[in-house]
């Protein structure tokens, strides 16, 4: 049942990602064509003219046909970053995670497992669910009277199983963000190359080089370079930020698991 639920969730997540990717490219093209390419941004009222002085929208529009792709990639970074932020925040729970961990650990050390379970129910989220599973398993091994080693293995196994069900969703779209780091750079480089081809084409023309075409080619190259670097930089920052948050959540679960195991060992020691 859990596998069926996990598979259906994965399919839904893959469909969502595909829709977002297509939608972002389309929206990027709309922004480039209708907003940046609006005639009011250019001399003469048409987008074939020169950009008005200080009009950055028109300048970016002159970056050429690679710009809408870069705009789409930038939108993907923003959308997937927002989506990951919402998911990870929900996984951490309703209250402050550090405060919750201290409360659970204090309850476990005092032997108040029921109090720790109540705290998990209030906190909610992936971390609380995993810790709750470990606490329930703690009560079971305590009732069965397992020795310390067997109890430790049982509790750690329960935590690993609970984590394997709760945590993978946190990393679902991080591969897209990491891919966008490279795609942003490569798309920007492609735009740079096409712009330089136009620039050198102007230099290679017979007679006096076409200065306007030369300037447009260099401008296109630089605009694509700047946009590609900006997209990659944002993707790197967001990817590292979310990876760090996920590591914190995983560490919190492991820390709680160790506290539960140590508490059981102490309990067994007092029984001897």
mmCIF file of C-alpha atoms in Angstrom:
data_model
loop_
_atom_site.group_PDB
_atom_site.id
_atom_site.type_symbol
_atom_site.label_atom_id
_atom_site.label_comp_id
_atom_site.label_asym_id
_atom_site.label_seq_id
_atom_site.Cartn_x
_atom_site.Cartn_y
_atom_site.Cartn_z
ATOM 1 C CA UNK A 1 0.000 0.000 0.000
ATOM 2 C CA UNK A 2 2.839 2.363 0.928
ATOM 3 C CA UNK A 3 4.662 1.521 -2.324
ATOM 4 C CA UNK A 4 1.523 2.256 -4.383
ATOM 5 C CA UNK A 5 1.079 5.580 -2.577
ATOM 6 C CA UNK A 6 4.758 6.405 -3.058
ATOM 7 C CA UNK A 7 4.609 5.549 -6.782
ATOM 8 C CA UNK A 8 1.467 7.620 -7.388
ATOM 9 C CA UNK A 9 3.032 10.531 -5.503
ATOM 10 C CA UNK A 10 6.178 10.213 -7.631
ATOM 11 C CA UNK A 11 4.140 10.224 -10.852
ATOM 12 C CA UNK A 12 2.195 13.287 -9.717
ATOM 13 C CA UNK A 13 5.446 15.024 -8.783
ATOM 14 C CA UNK A 14 6.984 14.210 -12.173
ATOM 15 C CA UNK A 15 3.914 15.562 -13.978
ATOM 16 C CA UNK A 16 4.029 18.744 -11.885
ATOM 17 C CA UNK A 17 7.712 19.248 -12.709
ATOM 18 C CA UNK A 18 7.091 18.744 -16.422
ATOM 19 C CA UNK A 19 4.224 21.226 -16.448
ATOM 20 C CA UNK A 20 6.302 23.802 -14.559
ATOM 21 C CA UNK A 21 9.229 23.460 -16.980
ATOM 22 C CA UNK A 22 7.030 23.938 -20.069
ATOM 23 C CA UNK A 23 5.085 26.777 -18.441
ATOM 24 C CA UNK A 24 8.261 28.629 -17.422
ATOM 25 C CA UNK A 25 9.710 28.457 -20.940
ATOM 26 C CA UNK A 26 6.409 29.716 -22.353
ATOM 27 C CA UNK A 27 6.138 32.547 -19.816
ATOM 28 C CA UNK A 28 9.782 33.438 -20.497
ATOM 29 C CA UNK A 29 8.993 33.754 -24.199
ATOM 30 C CA UNK A 30 5.934 35.924 -23.455
ATOM 31 C CA UNK A 31 7.980 38.244 -21.239
ATOM 32 C CA UNK A 32 10.727 38.514 -23.862
ATOM 33 C CA UNK A 33 8.420 39.004 -26.831
ATOM 34 C CA UNK A 34 5.605 41.160 -25.445
ATOM 35 C CA UNK A 35 7.103 43.005 -22.473
ATOM 36 C CA UNK A 36 10.762 43.428 -23.335
ATOM 37 C CA UNK A 37 9.986 43.626 -27.042
ATOM 38 C CA UNK A 38 7.235 46.212 -26.637
ATOM 39 C CA UNK A 39 7.685 49.004 -29.153
ATOM 40 C CA UNK A 40 7.489 51.685 -26.448
ATOM 41 C CA UNK A 41 10.917 50.544 -25.237
ATOM 42 C CA UNK A 42 12.586 51.428 -28.530
ATOM 43 C CA UNK A 43 13.286 54.434 -30.685
ATOM 44 C CA UNK A 44 10.713 54.781 -33.431
ATOM 45 C CA UNK A 45 8.155 52.708 -31.543
ATOM 46 C CA UNK A 46 9.226 49.351 -33.050
ATOM 47 C CA UNK A 47 11.457 46.671 -31.549
ATOM 48 C CA UNK A 48 13.725 46.706 -34.576
ATOM 49 C CA UNK A 49 14.978 50.145 -33.557
ATOM 50 C CA UNK A 50 17.600 51.042 -30.976
ATOM 51 C CA UNK A 51 16.689 50.768 -27.288
ATOM 52 C CA UNK A 52 15.735 53.994 -25.592
ATOM 53 C CA UNK A 53 18.544 55.374 -23.392
ATOM 54 C CA UNK A 54 18.562 53.599 -20.041
ATOM 55 C CA UNK A 55 15.803 51.118 -21.019
ATOM 56 C CA UNK A 56 17.158 47.796 -19.757
ATOM 57 C CA UNK A 57 14.159 45.781 -20.942
ATOM 58 C CA UNK A 58 14.930 46.733 -24.525
ATOM 59 C CA UNK A 59 18.631 46.030 -24.006
ATOM 60 C CA UNK A 60 17.893 42.505 -22.758
ATOM 61 C CA UNK A 61 15.471 41.970 -25.658
ATOM 62 C CA UNK A 62 18.342 42.651 -28.036
ATOM 63 C CA UNK A 63 20.102 39.641 -26.544
ATOM 64 C CA UNK A 64 18.456 37.523 -29.217
ATOM 65 C CA UNK A 65 16.422 34.282 -29.295
ATOM 66 C CA UNK A 66 18.420 32.629 -26.469
ATOM 67 C CA UNK A 67 17.090 35.196 -23.987
ATOM 68 C CA UNK A 68 13.576 33.650 -23.664
ATOM 69 C CA UNK A 69 15.217 30.296 -22.889
ATOM 70 C CA UNK A 70 17.339 31.941 -20.204
ATOM 71 C CA UNK A 71 14.280 33.741 -18.853
ATOM 72 C CA UNK A 72 12.505 30.385 -18.660
ATOM 73 C CA UNK A 73 15.438 28.839 -16.783
ATOM 74 C CA UNK A 74 15.481 31.754 -14.343
ATOM 75 C CA UNK A 75 11.754 31.349 -13.724
ATOM 76 C CA UNK A 76 12.298 27.624 -13.106
ATOM 77 C CA UNK A 77 14.870 28.420 -10.437
ATOM 78 C CA UNK A 78 12.438 30.804 -8.748
ATOM 79 C CA UNK A 79 9.420 28.457 -8.947
ATOM 80 C CA UNK A 80 11.251 25.314 -7.797
ATOM 81 C CA UNK A 81 13.002 27.256 -5.025
ATOM 82 C CA UNK A 82 9.661 28.485 -3.716
ATOM 83 C CA UNK A 83 8.197 24.970 -3.981
ATOM 84 C CA UNK A 84 11.148 23.410 -2.118
ATOM 85 C CA UNK A 85 10.960 26.101 0.557
ATOM 86 C CA UNK A 86 7.292 25.304 1.206
ATOM 87 C CA UNK A 87 7.911 21.542 1.370
ATOM 88 C CA UNK A 88 10.965 21.782 3.644
ATOM 89 C CA UNK A 89 9.260 24.281 5.937
ATOM 90 C CA UNK A 90 6.279 21.940 6.240
ATOM 91 C CA UNK A 91 8.613 19.002 6.958
ATOM 92 C CA UNK A 92 10.230 20.901 9.838
ATOM 93 C CA UNK A 93 6.817 21.230 11.501
ATOM 94 C CA UNK A 94 4.592 23.937 12.866
ATOM 95 C CA UNK A 95 6.878 25.250 15.633
ATOM 96 C CA UNK A 96 10.588 26.030 15.910
ATOM 97 C CA UNK A 97 12.549 22.834 15.232
ATOM 98 C CA UNK A 98 15.266 23.450 17.848
ATOM 99 C CA UNK A 99 12.680 24.127 20.540
ATOM 100 C CA UNK A 100 10.783 20.973 19.570
ATOM 101 C CA UNK A 101 13.943 18.843 19.690
ATOM 102 C CA UNK A 102 14.847 20.121 23.162
ATOM 103 C CA UNK A 103 11.319 19.414 24.393
ATOM 104 C CA UNK A 104 11.315 15.863 23.005
ATOM 105 C CA UNK A 105 14.780 15.070 24.326
ATOM 106 C CA UNK A 106 13.907 16.415 27.775
ATOM 107 C CA UNK A 107 10.737 14.307 27.865
ATOM 108 C CA UNK A 108 12.581 11.174 26.736
ATOM 109 C CA UNK A 109 15.372 11.613 29.288
ATOM 110 C CA UNK A 110 12.767 11.998 32.035
ATOM 111 C CA UNK A 111 11.029 8.870 30.782
ATOM 112 C CA UNK A 112 7.919 10.796 29.764
ATOM 113 C CA UNK A 113 7.395 9.050 26.422
ATOM 114 C CA UNK A 114 3.716 9.986 26.306
ATOM 115 C CA UNK A 115 4.693 13.647 26.664
ATOM 116 C CA UNK A 116 7.163 13.272 23.805
ATOM 117 C CA UNK A 117 4.452 11.683 21.639
ATOM 118 C CA UNK A 118 2.105 14.579 22.397
ATOM 119 C CA UNK A 119 4.851 17.024 21.355
ATOM 120 C CA UNK A 120 5.267 15.120 18.072
ATOM 121 C CA UNK A 121 1.526 15.287 17.408
ATOM 122 C CA UNK A 122 1.592 19.048 17.971
ATOM 123 C CA UNK A 123 4.697 19.614 15.852
ATOM 124 C CA UNK A 124 3.621 17.511 12.853
ATOM 125 C CA UNK A 125 5.850 17.325 9.774
ATOM 126 C CA UNK A 126 8.352 14.725 8.564
ATOM 127 C CA UNK A 127 10.775 15.097 11.475
ATOM 128 C CA UNK A 128 8.045 14.672 14.089
ATOM 129 C CA UNK A 129 6.597 11.672 12.233
ATOM 130 C CA UNK A 130 9.968 9.894 12.135
ATOM 131 C CA UNK A 131 10.641 10.580 15.820
ATOM 132 C CA UNK A 132 7.127 9.452 16.747
ATOM 133 C CA UNK A 133 7.741 6.119 14.992
ATOM 134 C CA UNK A 134 10.936 5.679 17.014
ATOM 135 C CA UNK A 135 9.126 6.502 20.269
ATOM 136 C CA UNK A 136 6.402 3.969 19.557
ATOM 137 C CA UNK A 137 9.054 1.360 18.790
ATOM 138 C CA UNK A 138 10.791 2.331 22.060
ATOM 139 C CA UNK A 139 7.618 1.504 23.975
ATOM 140 C CA UNK A 140 7.350 -1.833 22.173
ATOM 141 C CA UNK A 141 10.938 -2.959 22.869
ATOM 142 C CA UNK A 142 10.602 -1.772 26.457
ATOM 143 C CA UNK A 143 7.500 -3.932 26.869
ATOM 144 C CA UNK A 144 9.221 -6.912 25.222
ATOM 145 C CA UNK A 145 12.316 -6.489 27.410
ATOM 146 C CA UNK A 146 14.914 -6.491 24.614
ATOM 147 C CA UNK A 147 18.578 -6.267 25.573
ATOM 148 C CA UNK A 148 20.356 -2.981 24.828
ATOM 149 C CA UNK A 149 21.988 -4.101 21.585
ATOM 150 C CA UNK A 150 18.825 -5.616 20.115
ATOM 151 C CA UNK A 151 16.788 -2.580 21.176
ATOM 152 C CA UNK A 152 19.303 -0.179 19.598
ATOM 153 C CA UNK A 153 19.210 -2.067 16.305
ATOM 154 C CA UNK A 154 15.413 -2.237 16.326
ATOM 155 C CA UNK A 155 14.957 1.459 17.086
ATOM 156 C CA UNK A 156 17.568 2.562 14.532
ATOM 157 C CA UNK A 157 15.953 0.337 11.904
ATOM 158 C CA UNK A 158 12.576 1.899 12.645
ATOM 159 C CA UNK A 159 14.067 5.384 12.272
ATOM 160 C CA UNK A 160 15.684 4.453 8.949
ATOM 161 C CA UNK A 161 12.394 3.068 7.620
ATOM 162 C CA UNK A 162 10.453 6.126 8.773
ATOM 163 C CA UNK A 163 13.072 8.437 7.285
ATOM 164 C CA UNK A 164 13.038 6.567 3.975
ATOM 165 C CA UNK A 165 9.310 7.275 3.746
ATOM 166 C CA UNK A 166 9.371 10.891 4.943
ATOM 167 C CA UNK A 167 12.607 12.422 3.651
ATOM 168 C CA UNK A 168 12.934 11.540 -0.070
ATOM 169 C CA UNK A 169 10.220 14.020 -1.003
ATOM 170 C CA UNK A 170 12.484 16.780 0.284
ATOM 171 C CA UNK A 171 15.106 16.029 -2.368
ATOM 172 C CA UNK A 172 12.658 15.435 -5.218
ATOM 173 C CA UNK A 173 13.279 18.607 -7.245
ATOM 174 C CA UNK A 174 16.780 19.395 -6.011
ATOM 175 C CA UNK A 175 18.166 17.522 -9.036
ATOM 176 C CA UNK A 176 16.341 20.035 -11.236
ATOM 177 C CA UNK A 177 17.950 22.934 -9.367
ATOM 178 C CA UNK A 178 21.392 21.349 -9.663
ATOM 179 C CA UNK A 179 20.793 20.790 -13.391
ATOM 180 C CA UNK A 180 19.753 24.420 -13.839
ATOM 181 C CA UNK A 181 23.166 25.457 -12.507
ATOM 182 C CA UNK A 182 24.795 23.905 -15.565
ATOM 183 C CA UNK A 183 21.999 24.722 -18.013
ATOM 184 C CA UNK A 184 22.068 28.414 -17.113
ATOM 185 C CA UNK A 185 25.789 28.603 -17.798
ATOM 186 C CA UNK A 186 25.585 26.581 -21.006
ATOM 187 C CA UNK A 187 22.603 28.522 -22.379
ATOM 188 C CA UNK A 188 24.379 31.787 -21.588
ATOM 189 C CA UNK A 189 27.504 30.500 -23.313
ATOM 190 C CA UNK A 190 25.459 29.508 -26.355
ATOM 191 C CA UNK A 191 24.018 33.023 -26.532
ATOM 192 C CA UNK A 192 27.522 34.431 -26.164
ATOM 193 C CA UNK A 193 28.798 32.330 -29.056
ATOM 194 C CA UNK A 194 25.910 33.292 -31.351
ATOM 195 C CA UNK A 195 26.449 36.955 -30.519
ATOM 196 C CA UNK A 196 30.174 36.732 -31.264
ATOM 197 C CA UNK A 197 29.426 34.950 -34.545
ATOM 198 C CA UNK A 198 27.314 37.952 -35.564
ATOM 199 C CA UNK A 199 30.043 40.347 -34.417
ATOM 200 C CA UNK A 200 32.763 38.593 -36.398
ATOM 201 C CA UNK A 201 30.388 38.334 -39.346
ATOM 202 C CA UNK A 202 30.170 42.138 -39.324
ATOM 203 C CA UNK A 203 33.972 42.399 -39.222
ATOM 204 C CA UNK A 204 34.335 39.939 -42.080
ATOM 205 C CA UNK A 205 32.037 41.867 -44.426
ATOM 206 C CA UNK A 206 33.642 43.357 -47.476
ATOM 207 C CA UNK A 207 34.617 46.992 -47.270
ATOM 208 C CA UNK A 208 33.931 48.985 -44.112
ATOM 209 C CA UNK A 209 32.666 46.778 -41.247
ATOM 210 C CA UNK A 210 29.029 47.280 -40.291
ATOM 211 C CA UNK A 211 29.508 49.016 -36.939
ATOM 212 C CA UNK A 212 25.865 48.696 -35.933
ATOM 213 C CA UNK A 213 25.851 44.943 -36.587
ATOM 214 C CA UNK A 214 29.171 44.600 -34.795
ATOM 215 C CA UNK A 215 27.834 46.451 -31.737
ATOM 216 C CA UNK A 216 24.613 44.408 -31.739
ATOM 217 C CA UNK A 217 26.572 41.148 -31.876
ATOM 218 C CA UNK A 218 28.805 42.099 -28.946
ATOM 219 C CA UNK A 219 25.802 43.387 -26.985
ATOM 220 C CA UNK A 220 23.930 40.122 -27.573
ATOM 221 C CA UNK A 221 26.934 38.119 -26.385
ATOM 222 C CA UNK A 222 27.315 40.114 -23.163
ATOM 223 C CA UNK A 223 23.591 40.132 -22.349
ATOM 224 C CA UNK A 224 23.392 36.342 -22.653
ATOM 225 C CA UNK A 225 26.526 35.923 -20.563
ATOM 226 C CA UNK A 226 25.149 38.110 -17.771
ATOM 227 C CA UNK A 227 21.731 36.420 -17.784
ATOM 228 C CA UNK A 228 23.238 32.922 -17.793
ATOM 229 C CA UNK A 229 25.604 33.716 -14.906
ATOM 230 C CA UNK A 230 22.764 35.266 -12.880
ATOM 231 C CA UNK A 231 20.586 32.173 -13.371
ATOM 232 C CA UNK A 232 23.392 29.779 -12.397
ATOM 233 C CA UNK A 233 24.391 31.854 -9.370
ATOM 234 C CA UNK A 234 20.839 31.908 -8.009
ATOM 235 C CA UNK A 235 20.452 28.153 -8.610
ATOM 236 C CA UNK A 236 23.715 27.403 -6.757
ATOM 237 C CA UNK A 237 22.702 29.508 -3.748
ATOM 238 C CA UNK A 238 19.231 27.943 -3.492
ATOM 239 C CA UNK A 239 20.526 24.382 -4.013
ATOM 240 C CA UNK A 240 23.119 24.730 -1.251
ATOM 241 C CA UNK A 241 20.596 26.396 1.051
ATOM 242 C CA UNK A 242 18.043 23.588 0.691
ATOM 243 C CA UNK A 243 20.693 20.870 0.945
ATOM 244 C CA UNK A 244 21.838 22.397 4.227
ATOM 245 C CA UNK A 245 18.264 22.520 5.555
ATOM 246 C CA UNK A 246 17.679 18.867 4.641
ATOM 247 C CA UNK A 247 20.918 17.870 6.384
ATOM 248 C CA UNK A 248 19.698 19.709 9.482
ATOM 249 C CA UNK A 249 16.406 17.813 9.447
ATOM 250 C CA UNK A 250 18.176 14.473 9.006
ATOM 251 C CA UNK A 251 20.602 15.298 11.813
ATOM 252 C CA UNK A 252 17.681 16.175 14.103
ATOM 253 C CA UNK A 253 16.094 12.769 13.504
ATOM 254 C CA UNK A 254 19.392 10.952 14.134
ATOM 255 C CA UNK A 255 20.000 12.985 17.301
ATOM 256 C CA UNK A 256 16.568 12.118 18.650
ATOM 257 C CA UNK A 257 17.143 8.458 17.785
ATOM 258 C CA UNK A 258 20.405 8.387 19.736
ATOM 259 C CA UNK A 259 18.697 9.996 22.727
ATOM 260 C CA UNK A 260 15.958 7.348 22.654
ATOM 261 C CA UNK A 261 18.499 4.507 22.410
ATOM 262 C CA UNK A 262 20.623 5.913 25.249
ATOM 263 C CA UNK A 263 17.527 6.317 27.405
ATOM 264 C CA UNK A 264 16.635 2.670 26.843
ATOM 265 C CA UNK A 265 20.153 1.573 27.733
ATOM 266 C CA UNK A 266 19.917 3.577 30.949
ATOM 267 C CA UNK A 267 16.556 1.958 31.656
ATOM 268 C CA UNK A 268 18.011 -1.520 31.128
ATOM 269 C CA UNK A 269 20.954 -0.639 33.371
ATOM 270 C CA UNK A 270 18.645 0.267 36.245
ATOM 271 C CA UNK A 271 16.871 -3.082 35.892
ATOM 272 C CA UNK A 272 20.032 -5.066 36.625
#
